Amino acid sequence: MFGVGDPNARLCFLGEAPGADEDRLGEPFVGRAGQLLTKMIEACTLSRGEVYILNVLKCRPPGNRNPTPHEAGACRGFLERQLELIDPEYVCCLGAVAAHNFLGVETPIGRLRGQVHHHAGRKVVCTYHPAYLLRNPSAKKPAWDDLKLLMREMGVEL
Ligand code: URA
């Protein structure tokens, strides 16, 4: 699965890998976590059509397990070329898998979030994955703080 949104977007949301719903429908973030991501984007006064949504992995790992380094490596060229073409100013990494793959670090997501990173010429904000937020609603407040930081950086008034 490729990605969805505005190919000229200033902001890309980077997830982990398609889940079962995404695999069936051929679009990233369309299941329960995806519905929450849509709400998060709308809370930023944006729409799914104004941003670009893509994943580290282009295929669903069996049983929804975390991607192996070999799988992430196999998809890296596609991700890099997508970002080269879209050329977003901002990337929002959703969850540890996205953040670790994109930034090339292993720092826990709780320490990566809450700040603006500069990586490969882009500004990067990391936050919790919406699937994690569904399981841990108390993390919604810090995730919203991360999105507010990102919107402030982008000059989007909330
Ligand atoms: N979770 C992800 O990380 N990506 C999707 O596309 C769907 C769920």
PDB file of C-alpha atoms and ligand atoms in Angstrom:
ATOM      1  CA  MET A   1       0.000   0.000   0.000  1.00  0.00           C
ATOM      2  CA  PHE A   2       1.306   3.360  -1.052  1.00  0.00           C
ATOM      3  CA  GLY A   3      -0.121   6.406   0.708  1.00  0.00           C
ATOM      4  CA  VAL A   4      -2.925   8.924   0.481  1.00  0.00           C
ATOM      5  CA  GLY A   5      -3.386  12.689   0.463  1.00  0.00           C
ATOM      6  CA  ASP A   6      -2.024  15.783  -1.207  1.00  0.00           C
ATOM      7  CA  PRO A   7       1.203  14.961  -3.094  1.00  0.00           C
ATOM      8  CA  ASN A   8       2.256  18.588  -2.446  1.00  0.00           C
ATOM      9  CA  ALA A   9       1.462  18.490   1.285  1.00  0.00           C
ATOM     10  CA  ARG A  10       3.572  20.504   3.736  1.00  0.00           C
ATOM     11  CA  LEU A  11       2.958  17.829   6.360  1.00  0.00           C
ATOM     12  CA  CYS A  12       3.245  14.038   6.199  1.00  0.00           C
ATOM     13  CA  PHE A  13       1.986  11.695   8.901  1.00  0.00           C
ATOM     14  CA  LEU A  14       4.166   8.601   9.043  1.00  0.00           C
ATOM     15  CA  GLY A  15       2.715   5.401  10.514  1.00  0.00           C
ATOM     16  CA  GLU A  16       4.027   1.917  10.968  1.00  0.00           C
ATOM     17  CA  ALA A  17       2.386  -0.547   8.592  1.00  0.00           C
ATOM     18  CA  PRO A  18      -1.022  -1.286   7.160  1.00  0.00           C
ATOM     19  CA  GLY A  19      -3.362  -3.264   9.422  1.00  0.00           C
ATOM     20  CA  ALA A  20      -6.050  -5.692   8.299  1.00  0.00           C
ATOM     21  CA  ASP A  21      -8.574  -2.948   7.386  1.00  0.00           C
ATOM     22  CA  GLU A  22      -5.953  -1.001   5.445  1.00  0.00           C
ATOM     23  CA  ASP A  23      -4.830  -4.159   3.651  1.00  0.00           C
ATOM     24  CA  ARG A  24      -8.418  -4.854   2.594  1.00  0.00           C
ATOM     25  CA  LEU A  25      -9.209  -1.286   1.501  1.00  0.00           C
ATOM     26  CA  GLY A  26      -5.804  -0.272   0.101  1.00  0.00           C
ATOM     27  CA  GLU A  27      -5.652   3.003   2.050  1.00  0.00           C
ATOM     28  CA  PRO A  28      -3.570   3.852   5.144  1.00  0.00           C
ATOM     29  CA  PHE A  29      -5.256   4.533   8.479  1.00  0.00           C
ATOM     30  CA  VAL A  30      -8.845   3.601   7.725  1.00  0.00           C
ATOM     31  CA  GLY A  31      -9.532   1.307  10.726  1.00  0.00           C
ATOM     32  CA  ARG A  32     -10.229   2.375  14.314  1.00  0.00           C
ATOM     33  CA  ALA A  33      -6.790   3.941  14.766  1.00  0.00           C
ATOM     34  CA  GLY A  34      -7.264   5.646  11.407  1.00  0.00           C
ATOM     35  CA  GLN A  35     -10.553   7.163  12.494  1.00  0.00           C
ATOM     36  CA  LEU A  36      -8.787   8.601  15.522  1.00  0.00           C
ATOM     37  CA  LEU A  37      -5.998   9.931  13.283  1.00  0.00           C
ATOM     38  CA  THR A  38      -8.642  11.626  11.108  1.00  0.00           C
ATOM     39  CA  LYS A  39     -10.063  13.295  14.252  1.00  0.00           C
ATOM     40  CA  MET A  40      -6.567  14.388  15.304  1.00  0.00           C
ATOM     41  CA  ILE A  41      -5.953  15.923  11.864  1.00  0.00           C
ATOM     42  CA  GLU A  42      -9.329  17.666  12.006  1.00  0.00           C
ATOM     43  CA  ALA A  43      -8.576  18.978  15.507  1.00  0.00           C
ATOM     44  CA  CYS A  44      -5.607  20.697  13.823  1.00  0.00           C
ATOM     45  CA  THR A  45      -8.150  22.384  11.487  1.00  0.00           C
ATOM     46  CA  LEU A  46      -6.740  20.318   8.602  1.00  0.00           C
ATOM     47  CA  SER A  47      -8.244  17.492   6.573  1.00  0.00           C
ATOM     48  CA  ARG A  48      -6.880  14.158   5.374  1.00  0.00           C
ATOM     49  CA  GLY A  49      -6.858  15.594   1.848  1.00  0.00           C
ATOM     50  CA  GLU A  50      -4.543  18.453   2.839  1.00  0.00           C
ATOM     51  CA  VAL A  51      -1.837  16.272   4.379  1.00  0.00           C
ATOM     52  CA  TYR A  52      -0.146  13.091   3.184  1.00  0.00           C
ATOM     53  CA  ILE A  53      -0.436   9.826   5.123  1.00  0.00           C
ATOM     54  CA  LEU A  54       2.031   6.998   4.603  1.00  0.00           C
ATOM     55  CA  ASN A  55       3.669   4.109   6.415  1.00  0.00           C
ATOM     56  CA  VAL A  56       7.175   2.779   6.972  1.00  0.00           C
ATOM     57  CA  LEU A  57       6.055  -0.644   5.724  1.00  0.00           C
ATOM     58  CA  LYS A  58       4.113  -0.958   2.521  1.00  0.00           C
ATOM     59  CA  CYS A  59       2.719  -4.423   3.333  1.00  0.00           C
ATOM     60  CA  ARG A  60       1.074  -5.820   6.445  1.00  0.00           C
ATOM     61  CA  PRO A  61       3.389  -7.888   8.646  1.00  0.00           C
ATOM     62  CA  PRO A  62       1.832 -11.296   9.445  1.00  0.00           C
ATOM     63  CA  GLY A  63      -0.226 -11.162  12.644  1.00  0.00           C
ATOM     64  CA  ASN A  64       0.321  -7.392  12.999  1.00  0.00           C
ATOM     65  CA  ARG A  65       3.692  -7.898  14.665  1.00  0.00           C
ATOM     66  CA  ASN A  66       6.262  -5.102  14.601  1.00  0.00           C
ATOM     67  CA  PRO A  67       8.219  -4.869  11.355  1.00  0.00           C
ATOM     68  CA  THR A  68      11.575  -6.650  11.336  1.00  0.00           C
ATOM     69  CA  PRO A  69      14.624  -4.544  10.398  1.00  0.00           C
ATOM     70  CA  HIS A  70      14.827  -6.593   7.200  1.00  0.00           C
ATOM     71  CA  GLU A  71      11.211  -5.674   6.267  1.00  0.00           C
ATOM     72  CA  ALA A  72      11.737  -1.998   7.087  1.00  0.00           C
ATOM     73  CA  GLY A  73      14.917  -2.062   5.014  1.00  0.00           C
ATOM     74  CA  ALA A  74      13.059  -3.604   2.073  1.00  0.00           C
ATOM     75  CA  CYS A  75      10.541  -0.712   2.123  1.00  0.00           C
ATOM     76  CA  ARG A  76      12.961   2.116   2.940  1.00  0.00           C
ATOM     77  CA  GLY A  77      13.680   3.017  -0.686  1.00  0.00           C
ATOM     78  CA  PHE A  78       9.948   3.490  -1.354  1.00  0.00           C
ATOM     79  CA  LEU A  79       9.524   5.699   1.729  1.00  0.00           C
ATOM     80  CA  GLU A  80      12.564   7.802   0.877  1.00  0.00           C
ATOM     81  CA  ARG A  81      11.428   8.298  -2.711  1.00  0.00           C
ATOM     82  CA  GLN A  82       7.906   9.217  -1.585  1.00  0.00           C
ATOM     83  CA  LEU A  83       9.286  11.861   0.766  1.00  0.00           C
ATOM     84  CA  GLU A  84      11.653  13.127  -1.918  1.00  0.00           C
ATOM     85  CA  LEU A  85       8.713  13.629  -4.310  1.00  0.00           C
ATOM     86  CA  ILE A  86       6.254  15.083  -1.787  1.00  0.00           C
ATOM     87  CA  ASP A  87       9.075  17.039  -0.142  1.00  0.00           C
ATOM     88  CA  PRO A  88       7.123  17.953   3.018  1.00  0.00           C
ATOM     89  CA  GLU A  89       8.528  20.571   5.364  1.00  0.00           C
ATOM     90  CA  TYR A  90       7.153  18.657   8.351  1.00  0.00           C
ATOM     91  CA  VAL A  91       6.897  14.982   9.239  1.00  0.00           C
ATOM     92  CA  CYS A  92       4.836  13.747  12.174  1.00  0.00           C
ATOM     93  CA  CYS A  93       6.009  10.277  13.250  1.00  0.00           C
ATOM     94  CA  LEU A  94       3.184   8.269  14.784  1.00  0.00           C
ATOM     95  CA  GLY A  95       4.607   5.918  17.379  1.00  0.00           C
ATOM     96  CA  ALA A  96       7.973   4.409  18.146  1.00  0.00           C
ATOM     97  CA  VAL A  97       8.299   2.242  15.030  1.00  0.00           C
ATOM     98  CA  ALA A  98       7.844   5.232  12.710  1.00  0.00           C
ATOM     99  CA  ALA A  99      10.053   7.496  14.828  1.00  0.00           C
ATOM    100  CA  HIS A 100      12.854   4.942  15.164  1.00  0.00           C
ATOM    101  CA  ASN A 101      12.857   4.059  11.481  1.00  0.00           C
ATOM    102  CA  PHE A 102      12.687   7.633  10.303  1.00  0.00           C
ATOM    103  CA  LEU A 103      15.146   9.206  12.738  1.00  0.00           C
ATOM    104  CA  GLY A 104      17.446   6.179  12.945  1.00  0.00           C
ATOM    105  CA  VAL A 105      17.462   6.219  16.759  1.00  0.00           C
ATOM    106  CA  GLU A 106      16.144   3.902  19.464  1.00  0.00           C
ATOM    107  CA  THR A 107      15.188   6.535  22.024  1.00  0.00           C
ATOM    108  CA  PRO A 108      11.824   5.744  23.680  1.00  0.00           C
ATOM    109  CA  ILE A 109       8.886   7.586  22.121  1.00  0.00           C
ATOM    110  CA  GLY A 110       8.140   9.259  25.470  1.00  0.00           C
ATOM    111  CA  ARG A 111      11.487  11.046  25.184  1.00  0.00           C
ATOM    112  CA  LEU A 112      11.298  11.785  21.463  1.00  0.00           C
ATOM    113  CA  ARG A 113       7.912  13.478  21.736  1.00  0.00           C
ATOM    114  CA  GLY A 114       7.388  17.055  22.905  1.00  0.00           C
ATOM    115  CA  GLN A 115      10.094  18.637  20.755  1.00  0.00           C
ATOM    116  CA  VAL A 116      10.912  19.524  17.175  1.00  0.00           C
ATOM    117  CA  HIS A 117      13.675  17.405  15.637  1.00  0.00           C
ATOM    118  CA  HIS A 118      15.551  18.377  12.508  1.00  0.00           C
ATOM    119  CA  HIS A 119      16.238  15.453  10.238  1.00  0.00           C
ATOM    120  CA  ALA A 120      17.209  15.215   6.570  1.00  0.00           C
ATOM    121  CA  GLY A 121      16.189  18.850   6.031  1.00  0.00           C
ATOM    122  CA  ARG A 122      12.733  18.375   7.559  1.00  0.00           C
ATOM    123  CA  LYS A 123      11.170  19.360  10.869  1.00  0.00           C
ATOM    124  CA  VAL A 124       9.947  16.296  12.695  1.00  0.00           C
ATOM    125  CA  VAL A 125       7.532  15.937  15.600  1.00  0.00           C
ATOM    126  CA  CYS A 126       7.041  12.498  17.121  1.00  0.00           C
ATOM    127  CA  THR A 127       3.962  11.531  19.065  1.00  0.00           C
ATOM    128  CA  TYR A 128       2.073   8.470  20.238  1.00  0.00           C
ATOM    129  CA  HIS A 129       0.497   6.167  17.673  1.00  0.00           C
ATOM    130  CA  PRO A 130      -3.314   6.512  17.539  1.00  0.00           C
ATOM    131  CA  ALA A 131      -3.666   2.751  18.248  1.00  0.00           C
ATOM    132  CA  TYR A 132      -1.714   3.348  21.483  1.00  0.00           C
ATOM    133  CA  LEU A 133      -4.005   6.286  22.293  1.00  0.00           C
ATOM    134  CA  LEU A 134      -7.030   4.009  21.901  1.00  0.00           C
ATOM    135  CA  ARG A 135      -5.554   1.650  24.503  1.00  0.00           C
ATOM    136  CA  ASN A 136      -4.180   4.442  26.729  1.00  0.00           C
ATOM    137  CA  PRO A 137      -6.565   7.399  26.700  1.00  0.00           C
ATOM    138  CA  SER A 138      -4.466   9.235  29.302  1.00  0.00           C
ATOM    139  CA  ALA A 139      -1.795   9.707  26.598  1.00  0.00           C
ATOM    140  CA  LYS A 140      -4.232  11.776  24.518  1.00  0.00           C
ATOM    141  CA  LYS A 141      -3.373  14.983  26.388  1.00  0.00           C
ATOM    142  CA  PRO A 142       0.402  14.810  25.657  1.00  0.00           C
ATOM    143  CA  ALA A 143      -0.382  13.765  22.053  1.00  0.00           C
ATOM    144  CA  TRP A 144      -2.554  16.860  21.679  1.00  0.00           C
ATOM    145  CA  ASP A 145       0.291  18.955  23.125  1.00  0.00           C
ATOM    146  CA  ASP A 146       2.554  17.502  20.397  1.00  0.00           C
ATOM    147  CA  LEU A 147       0.072  18.418  17.669  1.00  0.00           C
ATOM    148  CA  LYS A 148      -0.297  21.934  19.089  1.00  0.00           C
ATOM    149  CA  LEU A 149       3.495  22.303  19.025  1.00  0.00           C
ATOM    150  CA  LEU A 150       3.512  21.126  15.396  1.00  0.00           C
ATOM    151  CA  MET A 151       0.726  23.536  14.412  1.00  0.00           C
ATOM    152  CA  ARG A 152       2.515  26.405  16.143  1.00  0.00           C
ATOM    153  CA  GLU A 153       5.678  25.576  14.157  1.00  0.00           C
ATOM    154  CA  MET A 154       3.654  25.442  10.935  1.00  0.00           C
ATOM    155  CA  GLY A 155       1.937  28.747  11.685  1.00  0.00           C
ATOM    156  CA  VAL A 156      -1.487  27.106  11.778  1.00  0.00           C
ATOM    157  CA  GLU A 157      -3.740  28.906  14.237  1.00  0.00           C
ATOM    158  CA  LEU A 158      -5.947  26.707  16.393  1.00  0.00           C
TER     159      LEU A 158
HETATM  160  N1  URA B   1      -1.518   1.782  11.706  1.00  0.00           N
HETATM  161  C1  URA B   1      -0.486   2.260  10.986  1.00  0.00           C
HETATM  162  O1  URA B   1       0.590   2.487  11.502  1.00  0.00           O
HETATM  163  N2  URA B   1      -0.699   2.494   9.704  1.00  0.00           N
HETATM  164  C2  URA B   1      -1.863   2.292   9.094  1.00  0.00           C
HETATM  165  O2  URA B   1      -1.972   2.551   7.907  1.00  0.00           O
HETATM  166  C3  URA B   1      -2.916   1.791   9.878  1.00  0.00           C
HETATM  167  C4  URA B   1      -2.731   1.546  11.176  1.00  0.00           C
END
